Tab-separated table of C-alpha atoms and ligand atoms in Angstrom:
chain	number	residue	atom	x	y	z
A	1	UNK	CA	-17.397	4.595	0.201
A	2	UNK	CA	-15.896	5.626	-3.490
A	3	UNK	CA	-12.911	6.754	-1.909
A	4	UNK	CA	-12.546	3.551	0.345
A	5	UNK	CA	-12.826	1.540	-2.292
A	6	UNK	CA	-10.288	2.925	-4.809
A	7	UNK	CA	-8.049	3.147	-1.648
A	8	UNK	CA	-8.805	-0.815	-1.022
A	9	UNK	CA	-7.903	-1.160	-5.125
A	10	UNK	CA	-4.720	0.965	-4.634
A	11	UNK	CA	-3.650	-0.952	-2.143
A	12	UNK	CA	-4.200	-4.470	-3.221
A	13	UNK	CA	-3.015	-3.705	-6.822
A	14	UNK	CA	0.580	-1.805	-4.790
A	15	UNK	CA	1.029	-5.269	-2.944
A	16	UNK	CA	0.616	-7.562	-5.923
A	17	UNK	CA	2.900	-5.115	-7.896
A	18	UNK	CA	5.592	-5.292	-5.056
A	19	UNK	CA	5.548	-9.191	-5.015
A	20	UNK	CA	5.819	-9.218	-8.564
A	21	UNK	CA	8.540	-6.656	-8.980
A	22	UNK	CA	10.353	-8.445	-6.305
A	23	UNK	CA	10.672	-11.598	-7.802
A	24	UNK	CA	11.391	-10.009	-11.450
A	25	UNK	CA	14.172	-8.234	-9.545
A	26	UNK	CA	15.651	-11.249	-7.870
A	27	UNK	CA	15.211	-13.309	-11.214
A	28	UNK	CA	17.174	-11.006	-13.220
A	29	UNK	CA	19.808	-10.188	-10.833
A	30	UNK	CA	20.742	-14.214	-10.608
A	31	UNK	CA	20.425	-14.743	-14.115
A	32	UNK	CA	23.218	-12.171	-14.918
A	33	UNK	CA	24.925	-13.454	-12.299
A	34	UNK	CA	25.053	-9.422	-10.711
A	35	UNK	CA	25.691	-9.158	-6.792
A	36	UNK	CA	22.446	-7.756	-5.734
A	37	UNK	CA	22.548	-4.409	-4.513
A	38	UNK	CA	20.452	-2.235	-2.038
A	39	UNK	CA	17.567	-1.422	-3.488
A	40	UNK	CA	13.988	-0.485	-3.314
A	41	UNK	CA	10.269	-2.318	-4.884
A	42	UNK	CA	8.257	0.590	-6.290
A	43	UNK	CA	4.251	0.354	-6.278
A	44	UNK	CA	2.089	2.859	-7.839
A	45	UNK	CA	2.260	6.311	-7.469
A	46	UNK	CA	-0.500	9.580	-7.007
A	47	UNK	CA	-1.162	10.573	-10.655
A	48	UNK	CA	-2.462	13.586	-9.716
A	49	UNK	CA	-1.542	17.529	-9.685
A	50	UNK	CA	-0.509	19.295	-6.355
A	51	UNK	CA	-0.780	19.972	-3.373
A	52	UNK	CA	-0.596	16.383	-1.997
A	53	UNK	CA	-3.197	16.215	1.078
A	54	UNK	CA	-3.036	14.667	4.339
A	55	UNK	CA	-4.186	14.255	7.579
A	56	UNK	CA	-3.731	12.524	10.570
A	57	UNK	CA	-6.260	11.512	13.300
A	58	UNK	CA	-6.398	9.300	16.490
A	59	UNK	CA	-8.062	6.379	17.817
A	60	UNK	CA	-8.384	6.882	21.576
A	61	UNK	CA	-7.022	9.413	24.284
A	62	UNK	CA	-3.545	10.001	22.167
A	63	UNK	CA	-1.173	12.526	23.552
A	64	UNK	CA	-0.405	15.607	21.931
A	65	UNK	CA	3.277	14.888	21.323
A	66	UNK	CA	2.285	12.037	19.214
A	67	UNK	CA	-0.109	14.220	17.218
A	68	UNK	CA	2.863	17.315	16.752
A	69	UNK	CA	5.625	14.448	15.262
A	70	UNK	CA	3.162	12.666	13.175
A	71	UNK	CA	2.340	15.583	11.112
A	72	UNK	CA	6.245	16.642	11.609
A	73	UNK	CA	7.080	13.366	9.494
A	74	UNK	CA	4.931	14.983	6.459
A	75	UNK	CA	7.197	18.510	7.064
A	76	UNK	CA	10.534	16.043	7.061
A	77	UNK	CA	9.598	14.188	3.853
A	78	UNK	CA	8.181	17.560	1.858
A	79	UNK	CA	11.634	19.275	3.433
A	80	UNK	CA	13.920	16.524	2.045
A	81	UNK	CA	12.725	16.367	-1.599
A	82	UNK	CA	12.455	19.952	-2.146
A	83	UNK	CA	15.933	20.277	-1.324
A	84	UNK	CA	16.690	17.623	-4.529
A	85	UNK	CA	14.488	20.172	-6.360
A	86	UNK	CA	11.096	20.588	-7.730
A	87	UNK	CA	7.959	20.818	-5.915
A	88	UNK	CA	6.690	18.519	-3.417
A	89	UNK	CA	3.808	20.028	-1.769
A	90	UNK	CA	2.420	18.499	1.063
A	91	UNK	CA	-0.869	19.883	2.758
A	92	UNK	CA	-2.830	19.180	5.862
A	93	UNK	CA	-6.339	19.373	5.566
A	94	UNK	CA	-9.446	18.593	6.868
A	95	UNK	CA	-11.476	18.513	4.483
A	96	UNK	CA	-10.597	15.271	2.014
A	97	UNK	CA	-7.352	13.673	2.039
A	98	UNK	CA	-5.127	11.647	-0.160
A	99	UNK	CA	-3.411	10.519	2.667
A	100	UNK	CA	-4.748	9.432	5.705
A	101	UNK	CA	-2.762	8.208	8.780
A	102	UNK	CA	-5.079	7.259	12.459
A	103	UNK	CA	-2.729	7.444	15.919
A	104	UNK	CA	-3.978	4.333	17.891
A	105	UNK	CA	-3.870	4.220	21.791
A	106	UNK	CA	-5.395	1.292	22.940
A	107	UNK	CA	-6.328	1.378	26.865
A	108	UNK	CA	-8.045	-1.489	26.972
A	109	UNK	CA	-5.469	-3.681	25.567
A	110	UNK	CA	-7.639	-5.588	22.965
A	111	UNK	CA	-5.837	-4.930	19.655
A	112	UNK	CA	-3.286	-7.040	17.888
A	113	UNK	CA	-1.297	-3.857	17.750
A	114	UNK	CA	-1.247	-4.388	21.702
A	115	UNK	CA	-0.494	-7.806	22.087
A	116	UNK	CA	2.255	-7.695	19.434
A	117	UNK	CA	3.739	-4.312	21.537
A	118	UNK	CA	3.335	-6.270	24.885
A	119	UNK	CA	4.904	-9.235	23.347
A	120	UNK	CA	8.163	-7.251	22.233
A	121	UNK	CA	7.587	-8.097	18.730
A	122	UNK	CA	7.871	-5.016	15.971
A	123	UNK	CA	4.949	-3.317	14.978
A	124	UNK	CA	2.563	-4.596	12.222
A	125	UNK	CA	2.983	-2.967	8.174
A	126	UNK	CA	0.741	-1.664	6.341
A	127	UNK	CA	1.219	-0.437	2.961
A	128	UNK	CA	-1.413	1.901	1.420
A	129	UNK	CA	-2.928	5.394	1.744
A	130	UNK	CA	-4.872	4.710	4.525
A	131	UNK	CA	-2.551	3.045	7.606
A	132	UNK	CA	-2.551	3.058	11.246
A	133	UNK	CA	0.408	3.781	13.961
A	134	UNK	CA	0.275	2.308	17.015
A	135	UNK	CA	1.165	4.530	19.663
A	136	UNK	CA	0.803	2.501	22.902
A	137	UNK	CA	-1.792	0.644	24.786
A	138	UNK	CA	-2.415	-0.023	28.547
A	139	UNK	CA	-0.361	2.888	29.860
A	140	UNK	CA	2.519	1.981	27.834
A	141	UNK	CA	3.330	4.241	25.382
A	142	UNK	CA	5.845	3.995	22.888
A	143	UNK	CA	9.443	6.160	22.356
A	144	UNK	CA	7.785	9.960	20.363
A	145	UNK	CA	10.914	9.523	18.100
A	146	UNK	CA	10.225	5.733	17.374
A	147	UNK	CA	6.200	7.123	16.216
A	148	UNK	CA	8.052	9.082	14.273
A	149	UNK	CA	10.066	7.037	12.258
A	150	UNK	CA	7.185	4.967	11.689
A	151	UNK	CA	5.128	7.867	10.305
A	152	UNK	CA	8.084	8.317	8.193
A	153	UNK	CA	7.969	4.934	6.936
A	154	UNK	CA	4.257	4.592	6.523
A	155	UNK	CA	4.038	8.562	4.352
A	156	UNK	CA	6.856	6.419	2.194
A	157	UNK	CA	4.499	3.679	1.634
A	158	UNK	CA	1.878	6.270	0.627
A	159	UNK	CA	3.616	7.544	-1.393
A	160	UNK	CA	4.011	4.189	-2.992
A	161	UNK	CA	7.462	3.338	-1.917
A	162	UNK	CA	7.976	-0.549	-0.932
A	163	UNK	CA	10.002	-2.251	1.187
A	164	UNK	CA	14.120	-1.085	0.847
A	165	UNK	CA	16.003	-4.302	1.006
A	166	UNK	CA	19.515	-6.111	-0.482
A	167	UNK	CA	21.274	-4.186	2.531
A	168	UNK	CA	19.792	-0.999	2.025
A	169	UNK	CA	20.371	2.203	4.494
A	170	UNK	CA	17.029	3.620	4.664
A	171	UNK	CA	13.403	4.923	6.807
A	172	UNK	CA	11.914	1.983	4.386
A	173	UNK	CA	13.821	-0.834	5.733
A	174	UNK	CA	11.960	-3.733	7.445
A	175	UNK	CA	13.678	-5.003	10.212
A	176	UNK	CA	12.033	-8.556	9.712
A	177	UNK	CA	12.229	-8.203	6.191
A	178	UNK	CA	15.706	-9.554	5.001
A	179	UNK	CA	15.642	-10.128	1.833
A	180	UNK	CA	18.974	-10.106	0.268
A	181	UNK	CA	20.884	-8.854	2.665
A	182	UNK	CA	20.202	-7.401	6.120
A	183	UNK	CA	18.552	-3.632	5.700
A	184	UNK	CA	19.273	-0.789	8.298
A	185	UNK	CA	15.980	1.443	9.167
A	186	UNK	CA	16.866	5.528	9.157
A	187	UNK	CA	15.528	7.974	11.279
A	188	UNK	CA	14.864	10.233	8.144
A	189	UNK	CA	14.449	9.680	4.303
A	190	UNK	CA	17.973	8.759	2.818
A	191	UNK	CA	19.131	8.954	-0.355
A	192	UNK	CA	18.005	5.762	-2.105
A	193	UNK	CA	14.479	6.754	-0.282
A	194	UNK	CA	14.795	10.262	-1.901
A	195	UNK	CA	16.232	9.172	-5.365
A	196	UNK	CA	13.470	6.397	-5.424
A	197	UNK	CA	10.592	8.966	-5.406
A	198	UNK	CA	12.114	10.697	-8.231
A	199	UNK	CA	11.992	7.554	-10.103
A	200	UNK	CA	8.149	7.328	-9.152
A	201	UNK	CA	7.426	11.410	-9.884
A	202	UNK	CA	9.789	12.854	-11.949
A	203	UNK	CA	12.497	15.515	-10.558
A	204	UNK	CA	9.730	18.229	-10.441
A	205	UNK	CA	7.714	16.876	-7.582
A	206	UNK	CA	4.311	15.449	-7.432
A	207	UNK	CA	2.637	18.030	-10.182
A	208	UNK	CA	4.094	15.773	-12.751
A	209	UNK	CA	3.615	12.293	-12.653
A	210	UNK	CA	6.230	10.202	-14.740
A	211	UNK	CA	4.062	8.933	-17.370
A	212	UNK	CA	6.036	6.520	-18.636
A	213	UNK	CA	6.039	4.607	-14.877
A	214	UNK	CA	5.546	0.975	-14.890
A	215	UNK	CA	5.618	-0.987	-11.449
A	216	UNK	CA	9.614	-1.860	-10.805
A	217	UNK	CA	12.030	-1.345	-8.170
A	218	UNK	CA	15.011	1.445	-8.000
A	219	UNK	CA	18.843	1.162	-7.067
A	220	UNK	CA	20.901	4.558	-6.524
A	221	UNK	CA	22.877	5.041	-10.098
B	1	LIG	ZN1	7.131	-1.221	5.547
């Protein structure tokens, strides 16, 4: 229940730190009269030593496919950032996790997730450590690749990455979410998604949180 509850805190403290950073952003950029460029809100990140854990588990009869890309998206992000440099250990376990990501197949049809999928509309967000991806419902199931950029984007928001927006290339991009300029969604981490985490953990990975982080937003330099 501890852990649920400093998850619940993380996460509603990440999304009033988002709005806020948003509108600080958008503030300063018109008063100096700057075009706004792409860039990225920044929430709060781990502040704690390595190895980073996760897991992933399911919610119904999901697929084994699903299963192998979800944890493939953890491999993809840990990949990309230690090729910047430094250390960023990511580990699957089973026995506690920081991060925490359920597959949902719904056969009987009576989620949200279900009725937005059957409606054609994009999948729900959810920022935090603790998120769902929809898989598919009813016999329907949805594109392996397209679970897998949405594991992508939800380990981002884990991590404590926000939305990318002002016309940003990037896995973080919301397609509804057009603020400042039309985004375009990745199928991997991209720079200003890999640059951005930098800004959150220093160049050395996730052993050493910056300490001097406050809640802001990052553009490429
Ligand atoms: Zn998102």
């Amino acid at each position: 229940m501890l852990v649920e509850f400093r998850a619940m805190r993380r996460l509603l403290v990440g999304l009033v730190a988002l709005a806020v950073s948003a509108m600080l952003f958008v503030a300063v950029a018109q008063a100096s009269h700057e075009p706004v460029k792409p860039y990225m809100t920044l929430a709060y990140p781990f502040d704690k030593p390595n190895p980073i854990l996760y897991k992933v588990g399911v919610q119904g009869i999901v697929p084994a496919e699903y299963k192998t890309v979800a944890n493939e998206a953890f491999t993809v992000w840990s990949e990309k950032l230690n090729a910047k440099g430094g250390e960023w250990k990511l580990v699957k376990s089973n026995f506690g996790e920081d991060i925490y990501i359920r597959l949902i197949y719904d056969q009987n049809g009576v989620s949200r997730f279900c009725k937005n999928f059957l409606a054609g509309k994009p999948p729900a967000d959810n920022v935090g450590t603790r998120t769902a991806v929809f898989v598919g419902c009813k016999d329907q199931f949805l594109d392996v690749n397209d679970v897998k950029v949405g594991m992508l984007h939800r380990i981002g928001h884990a991590f404590g990455l926000g939305p990318a927006l002002g016309g940003a290339v990037s896995v973080m991009c919301d397609s509804y979410d057009d603020r400042d300029g039309l985004c375009t969604r990745t199928n991997e981490p991209t720079e200003i998604d890999l640059y951005c985490m930098t800004k959150m953990y220093g160049a050395d990975g996730f052993g050493v949180p910056n300490p001097h982080y406050v809640p802001t937003f990052c553009t490429l330099p």
